[in-house]
Amino acid sequence: AAAVVVTGVPAVLGGLGPTGGTPPAGSGPGAASAGPAEPLPPPPVHRVNEGVVAGSRWQVGSTTPGGTARRCLLTEGGGFGRDLVCFGEWRPGDPVSWQAEVVRVDRRPVTRVAGVAPAAAATVEVRLASGQPVGVRAVRTPTDRVATFFAVVVAGDAPVRSVTARRAD
């Protein structure tokens, strides 16, 4: 049986793609159709934070690119090239969820810490191994009704010790 499957695969794959023959006769209403003539506009990006690090401007915004990707943060500049990180597994009542990433700006390392926090969070305290804690605003955006987002980019390869949500009081 395995030989039948394996030998059948090239025949099936050979029929796909632009040179794969003609479409089957009698394609009906369930058949795929061509997409829109113009590409769809990118989803909106709502500003979460921005700044300058190592002489390079950066900004982070929340977005929903579509499909199963939810609670996403898009980072541009500061050594990041439209980097997207998503927190689709985070649920209301969960603690802060975050991700740290180190990139280089002109051979100098910079660290981005970005994530999602409960709706009640007003700020987030990021404790780095390299120095004093960094406080950043937790921002509510139209991207998600039950979460706030935060992001900071700092100079250096700065390991994260902890990330804690803080309420306004």
mmCIF file with all atom_site columns, C-alpha atoms in Angstrom, residues 70-71 87-95 116 118 146:
data_model
loop_
_atom_site.group_PDB
_atom_site.id
_atom_site.type_symbol
_atom_site.label_atom_id
_atom_site.label_alt_id
_atom_site.label_comp_id
_atom_site.label_asym_id
_atom_site.label_entity_id
_atom_site.label_seq_id
_atom_site.pdbx_PDB_ins_code
_atom_site.Cartn_x
_atom_site.Cartn_y
_atom_site.Cartn_z
_atom_site.occupancy
_atom_site.B_iso_or_equiv
_atom_site.pdbx_formal_charge
_atom_site.auth_seq_id
_atom_site.auth_comp_id
_atom_site.auth_asym_id
_atom_site.auth_atom_id
_atom_site.pdbx_PDB_model_num
ATOM 1  C CA . ARG A 1 70  ? -4.182 36.877 17.086 1.00 0.00 ? 70  ARG A CA 1
ATOM 2  C CA . ARG A 1 71  ? -2.821 39.428 19.511 1.00 0.00 ? 71  ARG A CA 1
ATOM 3  C CA . PHE A 1 87  ? 0.259  35.710 21.478 1.00 0.00 ? 87  PHE A CA 1
ATOM 4  C CA . GLY A 1 88  ? -2.764 33.756 20.285 1.00 0.00 ? 88  GLY A CA 1
ATOM 5  C CA . GLU A 1 89  ? -2.613 31.309 23.198 1.00 0.00 ? 89  GLU A CA 1
ATOM 6  C CA . TRP A 1 90  ? -2.949 34.070 25.826 1.00 0.00 ? 90  TRP A CA 1
ATOM 7  C CA . ARG A 1 91  ? -6.380 34.166 27.493 1.00 0.00 ? 91  ARG A CA 1
ATOM 8  C CA . PRO A 1 92  ? -8.081 36.675 29.832 1.00 0.00 ? 92  PRO A CA 1
ATOM 9  C CA . GLY A 1 93  ? -6.974 35.935 33.377 1.00 0.00 ? 93  GLY A CA 1
ATOM 10 C CA . ASP A 1 94  ? -3.514 34.773 32.250 1.00 0.00 ? 94  ASP A CA 1
ATOM 11 C CA . PRO A 1 95  ? -0.462 36.669 33.530 1.00 0.00 ? 95  PRO A CA 1
ATOM 12 C CA . VAL A 1 116 ? 0.433  41.097 26.063 1.00 0.00 ? 116 VAL A CA 1
ATOM 13 C CA . PRO A 1 118 ? -4.320 41.717 31.259 1.00 0.00 ? 118 PRO A CA 1
ATOM 14 C CA . VAL A 1 146 ? -9.475 41.917 26.615 1.00 0.00 ? 146 VAL A CA 1
#
